């Protein structure tokens, strides 16, 4: 239904009476959702919009949008959850499991065929014809599609698992998903019994080669005593999801926010594709211990127990006071190279490529690339890092400490303007940026060319002065600047790391100055004629 873009007819805020009716409809349609779950999806006071739209085939569709993400859609008076809702509450619908490569076909508008269904050892979920159901992929319980069963479970088995099983209405990566924040599915591990039974799972009919490829060999076996390397990797992933959630998911209007809700609704959704966030496999073991560490050691959040035994995030350090380091391009390359080698990210089969881990994914990739880019060339890795850095420059004055400033330094501007009928004047500005006293420049010019000079304030600037001298004196100005009459400072280009919001502890722990920076191109004292 949403394989192609839909057309929006209207977008309005939902009234209180309509919200109560929607809550009642959702409770009746999805009994697996508790009263609190329904209230979270259809809140009384938060902004909830009703969007009337037409699908590309002309079907009238009603979308219910919460925090810019569609949570439900209604077609012919039947209400369905979106993948955004199912990622928060994955047990809302009975789910059929398929292979990951089938997902692309579902997003393109194809229905789920029974030969592509993975039948677990405990059997298929019990559904009737027309029942709303979800589609998941192996090793992850996060639903990736929503549809209706074309027949009952008994009929599916009676036909030998052949034919069309689920008519898909909406899928991850379709236009309805793109109407939201375009986040990827979280990694929700399947129960242990399903993980262990994966090799026993098989379709009961002939599985088409393109619809049901074999497992890719990645192991997700649980260990009771993970080694130090596994603990470290999970700690890194936990911190990445925490910072990503604070920066891109949590809004001030949500505070105070239950820590359990923060984990379920925000941190899980920030987990990169192919990864599984499991606090028990980290060195913290418990969410409360991790959050208190973020509060006490890094001062990123404030945690309080607002009711007995229930903790909430009551404040977030949106503007962290700390700053990072000053680095040259060569130092940045060295840091990146050491980080890649330390974490063994060089591709085993091609040394020219670097495997993207969760930290690099969050720092360097765009959201649209999260599911697609798994490797980068060395040059691309360096280029992306530099492109994420802040322009800066360093000024060296004789006998003074270096001055480092953000942005790009403006060149000294020398221009000739007409005054009156046939008179010309030379204008010079931006001298102060290079430590040159405009008054000294005016005096030197006046003595050299025997012409009058005037100092005027630069329009729109409080602390800059424009030097004006009679006649076309461009060559004389250049001679003075390049000569010895006025001492010129030296100028070096470095990158100054100004860290935004709350990412300081993450980056200082991972590797110094990884993103948020940009190296300025070499600039010199130039004249613009």
Coordinates of C-alpha atoms in Angstrom, one line a residue:
X1 CA 0.0 0.0 0.0
X2 CA 2.9 2.4 0.8
X3 CA 5.4 1.1 -1.7
X4 CA 5.1 4.4 -3.5
X5 CA 4.7 8.0 -2.1
X6 CA 1.2 8.9 -0.9
X7 CA -0.5 12.3 -1.1
X8 CA -1.4 14.2 2.1
X9 CA -4.8 15.9 2.0
X10 CA -4.8 17.4 5.6
X11 CA -2.8 17.4 8.8
X12 CA -4.6 18.5 12.0
X13 CA -4.1 18.2 15.7
X14 CA -6.3 15.5 17.3
X15 CA -9.0 16.6 19.6
X16 CA -9.5 15.2 23.1
X17 CA -12.8 13.3 22.3
X18 CA -11.2 11.8 19.2
X19 CA -8.2 10.7 21.3
X20 CA -10.5 8.8 23.7
X21 CA -12.2 7.1 20.8
X22 CA -8.9 6.1 19.3
X23 CA -7.7 4.7 22.6
X24 CA -10.8 2.6 22.9
X25 CA -10.4 1.4 19.3
X26 CA -6.7 0.5 19.8
X27 CA -7.5 -1.4 23.1
X28 CA -10.2 -3.4 21.3
X29 CA -8.0 -4.2 18.3
X30 CA -4.8 -5.0 20.2
X31 CA -5.6 -6.7 23.5
X32 CA -1.9 -7.4 24.0
X33 CA -1.3 -3.7 24.7
X34 CA -1.9 -2.7 28.3
X35 CA -3.7 0.4 29.4
X36 CA -0.4 2.2 30.0
X37 CA 0.9 1.1 26.6
X38 CA -2.2 2.6 24.9
X39 CA -2.0 5.8 26.9
X40 CA 1.7 6.1 25.8
X41 CA 0.8 5.7 22.2
X42 CA -2.3 7.9 22.4
X43 CA -1.4 10.5 25.1
X44 CA -3.9 13.1 26.4
X45 CA -1.7 16.2 26.3
X46 CA 1.2 15.5 23.9
X47 CA 1.0 16.6 20.3
X48 CA -0.9 14.0 18.3
X49 CA -1.8 14.7 14.7
X50 CA -4.4 13.2 12.3
X51 CA -3.1 13.0 8.7
X52 CA -5.6 12.3 5.9
X53 CA -3.9 10.9 2.9
X54 CA -4.4 9.0 -0.4
X55 CA -2.2 6.0 -1.3
X56 CA -0.8 5.9 -4.8
X57 CA -3.7 3.6 -5.8
X58 CA -6.3 6.0 -4.5
X59 CA -7.1 4.3 -1.2
X60 CA -8.1 6.7 1.5
X61 CA -5.8 6.4 4.6
X62 CA -5.8 8.0 8.0
X63 CA -2.5 8.3 9.8
X64 CA -2.1 9.0 13.5
X65 CA 1.3 10.7 14.1
X66 CA 3.0 11.1 17.5
X67 CA 6.3 13.0 17.8
X68 CA 6.5 13.1 14.0
X69 CA 6.3 9.3 13.8
X70 CA 3.2 7.6 12.5
X71 CA 2.0 5.2 15.2
X72 CA -1.2 3.8 13.6
X73 CA -2.9 3.9 10.2
X74 CA -6.5 3.2 9.4
X75 CA -7.8 1.8 6.2
X76 CA -11.5 1.0 5.6
X77 CA -12.2 1.4 9.3
X78 CA -9.6 -1.1 10.3
X79 CA -6.7 0.2 12.4
X80 CA -3.1 -1.1 12.1
X81 CA 0.1 -0.4 14.0
X82 CA 3.2 0.9 12.2
X83 CA 6.6 -0.5 12.5
X84 CA 7.5 2.4 14.8
X85 CA 4.8 1.2 17.3
X86 CA 5.8 -2.5 16.9
X87 CA 9.5 -1.6 17.7
X88 CA 8.3 -0.3 21.0
X89 CA 5.8 -3.1 21.6
X90 CA 7.0 -6.1 19.5
X91 CA 4.5 -8.6 21.0
X92 CA 1.5 -6.6 19.9
X93 CA 0.7 -8.9 17.0
X94 CA 1.3 -12.6 16.1
X95 CA 4.4 -12.7 14.0
X96 CA 5.7 -14.7 11.1
X97 CA 9.5 -15.0 10.6
X98 CA 11.3 -14.8 7.3
X99 CA 14.8 -14.3 6.0
X100 CA 16.5 -10.8 5.9
X101 CA 16.7 -10.6 2.1
X102 CA 13.0 -10.9 1.8
X103 CA 12.6 -7.5 3.5
X104 CA 13.6 -5.6 0.4
X105 CA 10.8 -7.3 -1.6
X106 CA 8.2 -6.6 1.1
X107 CA 9.2 -2.9 1.1
X108 CA 8.7 -2.9 -2.7
X109 CA 5.1 -3.9 -2.4
X110 CA 5.4 -7.8 -2.5
X111 CA 3.3 -10.0 -0.3
X112 CA 4.9 -12.7 2.0
X113 CA 4.8 -16.1 0.3
X114 CA 4.6 -19.1 2.5
X115 CA 7.7 -20.8 1.1
X116 CA 9.7 -17.9 2.5
X117 CA 8.3 -18.3 6.0
X118 CA 10.7 -19.8 8.6
X119 CA 8.8 -22.3 10.7
X120 CA 10.2 -22.5 14.2
X121 CA 10.3 -25.7 16.3
X122 CA 7.3 -24.4 18.4
X123 CA 5.2 -24.0 15.3
X124 CA 3.5 -21.1 13.5
X125 CA 1.4 -18.5 15.4
X126 CA -2.3 -19.2 15.4
X127 CA -4.1 -16.7 13.1
X128 CA -7.4 -16.6 11.2
X129 CA -8.0 -15.3 7.8
X130 CA -7.9 -11.5 7.8
X131 CA -6.1 -11.3 11.2
X132 CA -3.5 -8.5 11.5
X133 CA 0.0 -9.9 11.9
X134 CA 3.6 -8.8 11.9
X135 CA 6.6 -10.0 10.0
X136 CA 10.1 -10.4 11.6
X137 CA 13.4 -11.6 10.3
X138 CA 15.5 -14.4 11.9
X139 CA 17.5 -13.5 15.0
X140 CA 15.5 -10.3 15.6
X141 CA 12.0 -9.9 17.1
X142 CA 11.7 -6.3 15.9
X143 CA 8.8 -6.4 13.3
X144 CA 9.7 -5.1 9.8
X145 CA 6.3 -5.4 8.2
X146 CA 2.5 -5.4 8.9
X147 CA -0.2 -7.2 7.0
X148 CA -3.2 -9.4 7.1
X149 CA -3.2 -13.2 6.9
X150 CA -4.7 -14.6 3.7
X151 CA -5.7 -17.8 5.4
X152 CA -5.7 -19.5 8.8
X153 CA -2.7 -21.2 10.2
X154 CA -4.3 -24.6 9.6
X155 CA -4.9 -23.8 6.0
X156 CA -1.3 -22.7 5.5
X157 CA -0.1 -26.1 6.9
X158 CA -2.7 -28.0 4.9
X159 CA -1.4 -26.4 1.7
X160 CA 2.1 -27.5 2.5
X161 CA 3.3 -24.0 3.1
X162 CA 2.8 -22.9 -0.5
X163 CA 1.1 -19.9 -1.9
X164 CA 0.5 -16.4 -0.5
X165 CA 0.6 -16.2 3.3
X166 CA 0.4 -12.5 4.3
X167 CA -0.9 -9.6 2.3
X168 CA 1.5 -6.8 3.2
X169 CA 0.1 -3.3 4.0
X170 CA 3.2 -1.5 5.4
X171 CA 6.9 -2.4 5.7
X172 CA 10.1 -0.9 7.0
X173 CA 11.7 1.4 4.3
X174 CA 8.4 2.1 2.5
X175 CA 6.9 5.6 2.2
X176 CA 4.9 5.4 5.5
X177 CA 8.1 4.6 7.3
X178 CA 9.8 7.5 5.5
X179 CA 7.1 9.8 6.8
X180 CA 8.6 9.3 10.2
X181 CA 12.2 9.9 11.5
X182 CA 13.5 7.1 9.3
X183 CA 15.1 5.3 12.2
X184 CA 16.1 1.7 11.8
X185 CA 14.7 -1.3 13.6
X186 CA 16.2 -2.0 17.0
X187 CA 17.9 -5.3 17.7
X188 CA 15.5 -7.2 20.0
X189 CA 16.9 -10.7 20.7
X190 CA 14.6 -13.6 20.3
X191 CA 14.0 -15.9 23.3
X192 CA 16.8 -18.4 24.0
X193 CA 14.7 -21.3 22.7
X194 CA 14.2 -19.6 19.3
X195 CA 17.9 -18.8 19.1
X196 CA 18.9 -22.4 19.8
X197 CA 16.3 -23.7 17.4
X198 CA 17.4 -21.6 14.5
X199 CA 19.3 -24.5 12.8
X200 CA 16.2 -26.6 13.2
X201 CA 13.9 -24.0 11.5
X202 CA 13.0 -24.8 7.9
X203 CA 10.1 -24.2 5.5
X204 CA 7.8 -27.1 5.1
X205 CA 7.6 -26.5 1.3
X206 CA 10.1 -25.7 -1.4
X207 CA 11.8 -22.5 -0.4
X208 CA 12.6 -20.2 -3.4
X209 CA 16.3 -19.4 -3.6
X210 CA 15.8 -15.7 -3.8
X211 CA 13.2 -15.6 -0.9
X212 CA 14.9 -17.8 1.6
X213 CA 18.7 -17.6 1.7
X214 CA 20.5 -19.5 4.4
X215 CA 21.8 -17.9 7.6
X216 CA 24.9 -15.7 7.1
X217 CA 26.8 -17.4 9.8
X218 CA 26.9 -14.6 12.4
X219 CA 26.7 -16.2 15.8
X220 CA 24.5 -14.7 18.5
X221 CA 25.1 -17.4 21.1
X222 CA 24.6 -16.2 24.7
X223 CA 27.4 -16.9 27.1
X224 CA 27.0 -17.0 30.9
X225 CA 30.5 -15.5 31.4
X226 CA 31.4 -13.2 28.5
X227 CA 35.1 -12.5 28.2
X228 CA 36.6 -9.0 28.8
X229 CA 36.5 -8.2 25.1
X230 CA 32.8 -8.9 24.8
X231 CA 32.2 -6.8 27.9
X232 CA 34.1 -3.9 26.5
X233 CA 32.3 -4.1 23.1
X234 CA 28.9 -4.2 24.8
X235 CA 30.0 -1.2 27.1
X236 CA 30.9 0.7 23.9
X237 CA 27.6 -0.1 22.2
X238 CA 25.6 0.8 25.4
X239 CA 27.3 4.2 25.6
X240 CA 26.8 4.8 21.9
X241 CA 23.0 4.0 22.1
X242 CA 22.8 6.1 25.3
X243 CA 24.4 9.2 23.7
X244 CA 22.6 8.8 20.4
X245 CA 19.2 8.5 22.3
X246 CA 19.9 11.6 24.4
X247 CA 21.0 13.7 21.3
X248 CA 18.4 12.6 18.8
X249 CA 15.4 11.1 20.6
X250 CA 14.8 12.6 24.0
X251 CA 12.9 15.9 24.1
X252 CA 12.7 18.3 27.1
X253 CA 8.9 17.9 27.1
X254 CA 9.3 14.2 27.9
X255 CA 11.2 14.9 31.2
X256 CA 10.9 13.4 33.8
X257 CA 11.3 10.2 31.8
X258 CA 11.1 6.7 33.3
X259 CA 14.5 5.0 32.9
X260 CA 12.8 1.8 31.7
X261 CA 10.9 3.8 29.1
X262 CA 14.1 5.5 28.0
X263 CA 15.7 2.1 27.4
X264 CA 12.8 0.5 25.7
X265 CA 11.6 3.4 23.5
X266 CA 14.8 5.3 22.8
X267 CA 18.0 3.3 23.4
X268 CA 16.9 0.1 21.7
X269 CA 15.8 2.1 18.6
X270 CA 19.3 3.7 18.4
X271 CA 21.0 0.3 18.2
X272 CA 22.7 -0.2 14.8
X273 CA 21.4 -2.8 12.5
X274 CA 22.9 -6.2 13.1
X275 CA 23.8 -5.4 16.8
X276 CA 21.9 -6.5 19.9
X277 CA 21.9 -4.3 23.0
X278 CA 22.0 -6.4 26.1
X279 CA 22.9 -4.7 29.4
X280 CA 23.5 -8.0 31.1
X281 CA 26.4 -8.7 28.7
X282 CA 28.0 -5.4 29.7
X283 CA 30.2 -4.7 32.7
X284 CA 27.3 -2.7 34.3
X285 CA 24.8 -5.6 34.3
X286 CA 22.0 -3.3 35.3
X287 CA 20.5 -0.2 33.7
X288 CA 20.4 1.7 37.0
X289 CA 24.2 1.2 37.5
X290 CA 25.0 2.4 34.0
X291 CA 22.8 5.5 34.3
X292 CA 24.2 6.4 37.7
X293 CA 27.7 6.1 36.2
X294 CA 26.7 8.6 33.5
X295 CA 25.4 10.9 36.2
X296 CA 28.3 10.7 38.7
X297 CA 31.3 10.4 36.4
X298 CA 30.2 12.5 33.4
X299 CA 27.3 14.6 34.7
X300 CA 25.2 14.0 31.5
X301 CA 21.9 13.1 33.2
X302 CA 20.3 13.5 36.6
X303 CA 18.5 10.5 38.0
X304 CA 16.0 10.6 40.8
X305 CA 13.6 8.1 42.4
X306 CA 10.3 10.0 42.1
X307 CA 8.4 7.1 43.5
X308 CA 9.5 4.1 45.6
X309 CA 11.7 1.8 43.5
X310 CA 11.1 3.7 40.3
X311 CA 13.8 5.9 38.8
X312 CA 13.4 8.6 36.2
X313 CA 15.7 10.9 34.2
X314 CA 14.7 14.4 35.4
X315 CA 17.4 16.4 33.7
X316 CA 19.8 16.2 30.8
X317 CA 23.1 18.2 30.3
X318 CA 22.2 19.4 26.9
X319 CA 25.2 21.8 26.8
X320 CA 28.2 20.0 28.2
X321 CA 30.8 22.5 29.4
X322 CA 33.9 20.5 28.4
X323 CA 35.8 20.9 25.2
X324 CA 38.1 18.6 23.3
X325 CA 41.6 18.9 22.0
X326 CA 43.4 20.9 19.3
X327 CA 44.6 18.6 16.5
X328 CA 46.5 19.0 13.2
X329 CA 45.3 16.9 10.2
X330 CA 48.3 14.6 10.7
X331 CA 47.4 14.0 14.3
X332 CA 43.8 13.2 13.3
X333 CA 45.0 10.5 10.8
X334 CA 47.3 9.0 13.4
X335 CA 44.5 8.8 16.0
X336 CA 42.1 7.2 13.5
X337 CA 44.8 4.7 12.3
X338 CA 45.6 3.7 15.9
X339 CA 41.9 3.3 16.7
X340 CA 41.3 1.1 13.7
X341 CA 44.2 -1.2 14.5
X342 CA 43.4 -1.3 18.2
X343 CA 39.8 -2.5 17.5
X344 CA 40.9 -4.8 14.6
X345 CA 38.6 -3.1 12.1
X346 CA 40.8 -3.8 9.0
X347 CA 38.9 -6.1 6.6
X348 CA 40.5 -9.6 6.6
X349 CA 39.9 -10.1 2.9
X350 CA 40.8 -6.6 1.6
X351 CA 43.2 -4.5 3.7
X352 CA 42.1 -1.3 1.8
X353 CA 38.7 -1.5 3.6
X354 CA 37.7 -0.8 7.2
X355 CA 34.8 -2.5 8.9
X356 CA 32.3 0.0 10.4
X357 CA 31.7 -0.6 14.1
X358 CA 28.9 1.1 16.1
X359 CA 31.1 4.0 17.0
X360 CA 32.2 4.8 13.5
X361 CA 28.6 4.2 12.3
X362 CA 27.2 6.8 14.7
X363 CA 30.0 9.3 14.0
X364 CA 30.5 9.2 10.3
X365 CA 27.5 7.7 8.5
X366 CA 24.2 9.4 7.6
X367 CA 21.0 7.8 8.8
X368 CA 20.2 6.6 5.3
X369 CA 23.5 4.7 5.3
X370 CA 23.0 2.8 8.5
X371 CA 21.6 -0.3 6.8
X372 CA 23.7 -0.1 3.7
X373 CA 27.3 0.9 4.4
X374 CA 29.3 -1.8 6.2
X375 CA 32.8 -0.9 5.1
X376 CA 34.8 2.2 4.0
X377 CA 38.0 2.7 2.2
X378 CA 40.9 4.3 4.2
X379 CA 40.7 7.5 2.2
X380 CA 36.9 7.7 2.6
X381 CA 37.3 7.1 6.3
X382 CA 39.8 10.0 6.7
X383 CA 37.8 12.3 4.4
X384 CA 34.5 11.7 6.3
X385 CA 36.3 12.3 9.6
X386 CA 37.8 15.6 8.4
X387 CA 34.4 16.7 6.9
X388 CA 32.9 16.2 10.4
X389 CA 35.4 18.6 12.0
X390 CA 35.2 22.3 12.8
X391 CA 37.1 24.8 10.7
X392 CA 39.7 26.7 12.8
X393 CA 42.9 28.6 12.6
X394 CA 45.8 29.5 15.0
X395 CA 47.4 33.0 15.1
X396 CA 51.0 33.3 16.3
X397 CA 52.1 36.7 17.5
X398 CA 55.7 37.5 18.5
X399 CA 56.0 37.1 22.3
X400 CA 52.4 36.1 22.8
X401 CA 50.6 32.8 23.4
X402 CA 49.0 31.3 20.2
X403 CA 45.3 32.3 19.7
X404 CA 43.0 29.6 18.3
X405 CA 39.6 30.5 16.9
X406 CA 36.8 28.7 15.3
X407 CA 35.7 29.3 11.7
X408 CA 37.8 30.5 8.7
X409 CA 39.9 33.6 8.9
X410 CA 39.0 36.3 6.3
X411 CA 41.8 37.5 4.0
X412 CA 43.0 41.1 4.1
X413 CA 40.8 42.8 1.6
X414 CA 42.3 45.6 -0.6
X415 CA 39.9 47.3 -3.1
X416 CA 39.7 50.5 -5.1
X417 CA 36.5 52.6 -5.1
X418 CA 35.5 55.8 -6.9
X419 CA 34.7 58.9 -5.0
X420 CA 33.2 61.9 -6.8
X421 CA 33.7 62.5 -10.5
X422 CA 37.2 61.2 -11.2
X423 CA 38.7 60.4 -7.8
X424 CA 39.7 57.0 -6.5
X425 CA 40.5 55.8 -3.0
X426 CA 42.0 52.5 -1.8
X427 CA 40.2 50.7 1.0
X428 CA 41.8 48.1 3.3
X429 CA 40.0 46.0 5.9
X430 CA 40.5 42.9 8.1
X431 CA 44.0 44.1 9.2
X432 CA 43.1 43.5 12.9
X433 CA 42.6 39.8 12.2
X434 CA 46.3 39.4 11.5
X435 CA 47.5 41.6 14.4
X436 CA 48.1 44.6 12.2
X437 CA 47.2 48.0 13.7
X438 CA 45.1 49.9 11.2
X439 CA 46.4 53.2 12.5
X440 CA 50.0 52.1 12.0
X441 CA 49.2 51.0 8.5
X442 CA 47.5 54.4 7.8
X443 CA 50.6 56.3 9.1
X444 CA 53.0 54.2 7.1
X445 CA 51.0 54.7 3.9
X446 CA 50.6 58.4 4.4
X447 CA 54.4 58.9 4.8
X448 CA 55.2 56.7 1.8
X449 CA 52.8 58.0 -0.8
X450 CA 52.2 61.5 0.6
X451 CA 48.4 61.1 0.5
X452 CA 45.7 61.7 3.1
X453 CA 44.3 58.7 5.0
X454 CA 41.1 58.2 7.0
X455 CA 40.0 55.5 9.5
X456 CA 36.3 54.5 9.4
X457 CA 34.4 51.8 11.2
X458 CA 33.5 48.8 9.1
X459 CA 29.6 48.7 8.7
X460 CA 28.1 45.9 10.8
X461 CA 31.2 45.4 12.9
X462 CA 32.0 46.8 16.3
X463 CA 35.7 46.2 16.5
X464 CA 37.0 46.5 12.9
X465 CA 38.3 49.6 11.1
X466 CA 38.5 50.4 7.4
X467 CA 41.6 52.2 6.2
X468 CA 41.0 54.7 3.4
X469 CA 43.8 56.4 1.4
X470 CA 43.5 58.7 -1.7
X471 CA 44.4 57.2 -5.1
X472 CA 45.0 53.7 -6.3
X473 CA 47.6 52.5 -3.8
X474 CA 47.1 48.7 -4.2
X475 CA 50.8 48.0 -5.1
X476 CA 52.1 50.2 -2.3
X477 CA 49.8 48.4 0.2
X478 CA 51.0 45.0 -1.0
X479 CA 54.6 46.1 -0.8
X480 CA 54.1 47.2 2.8
X481 CA 52.4 44.0 3.8
X482 CA 55.0 41.8 2.2
X483 CA 57.9 44.0 3.3
X484 CA 59.4 44.8 6.6
X485 CA 57.8 48.1 7.5
X486 CA 55.0 46.4 9.4
X487 CA 55.7 43.1 11.2
X488 CA 53.3 40.4 10.0
X489 CA 52.3 37.5 12.2
X490 CA 52.6 33.9 11.1
X491 CA 49.4 31.9 10.5
X492 CA 49.0 28.2 11.0
X493 CA 45.9 26.0 10.3
X494 CA 44.8 23.5 12.9
X495 CA 41.5 22.1 13.9
X496 CA 39.9 23.1 17.2
X497 CA 37.5 20.5 18.7
X498 CA 34.4 22.2 20.0
X499 CA 32.2 19.4 21.3
X500 CA 28.4 19.8 21.1
X501 CA 25.9 18.9 23.8
X502 CA 26.6 15.7 25.7
X503 CA 29.0 13.7 23.5
X504 CA 32.2 14.6 25.4
X505 CA 32.7 11.5 27.6
X506 CA 31.9 9.2 24.7
X507 CA 34.4 10.6 22.4
X508 CA 37.1 11.1 25.0
X509 CA 36.7 7.4 25.9
X510 CA 36.5 6.1 22.4
X511 CA 39.2 8.2 20.7
X512 CA 40.1 11.8 21.0
X513 CA 38.4 14.2 18.5
X514 CA 36.6 11.7 16.3
X515 CA 33.8 13.9 15.0
X516 CA 32.3 17.4 15.4
X517 CA 35.5 18.7 13.7
X518 CA 36.6 20.1 10.4
X519 CA 40.1 20.9 9.3
X520 CA 40.4 24.3 7.5
X521 CA 42.1 24.5 4.2
X522 CA 45.4 26.5 4.2
X523 CA 44.8 30.2 4.1
X524 CA 47.3 33.0 3.5
X525 CA 47.2 36.7 3.6
X526 CA 45.7 37.5 0.2
X527 CA 44.5 40.6 -1.6
X528 CA 41.2 40.8 -3.4
X529 CA 41.3 43.4 -6.2

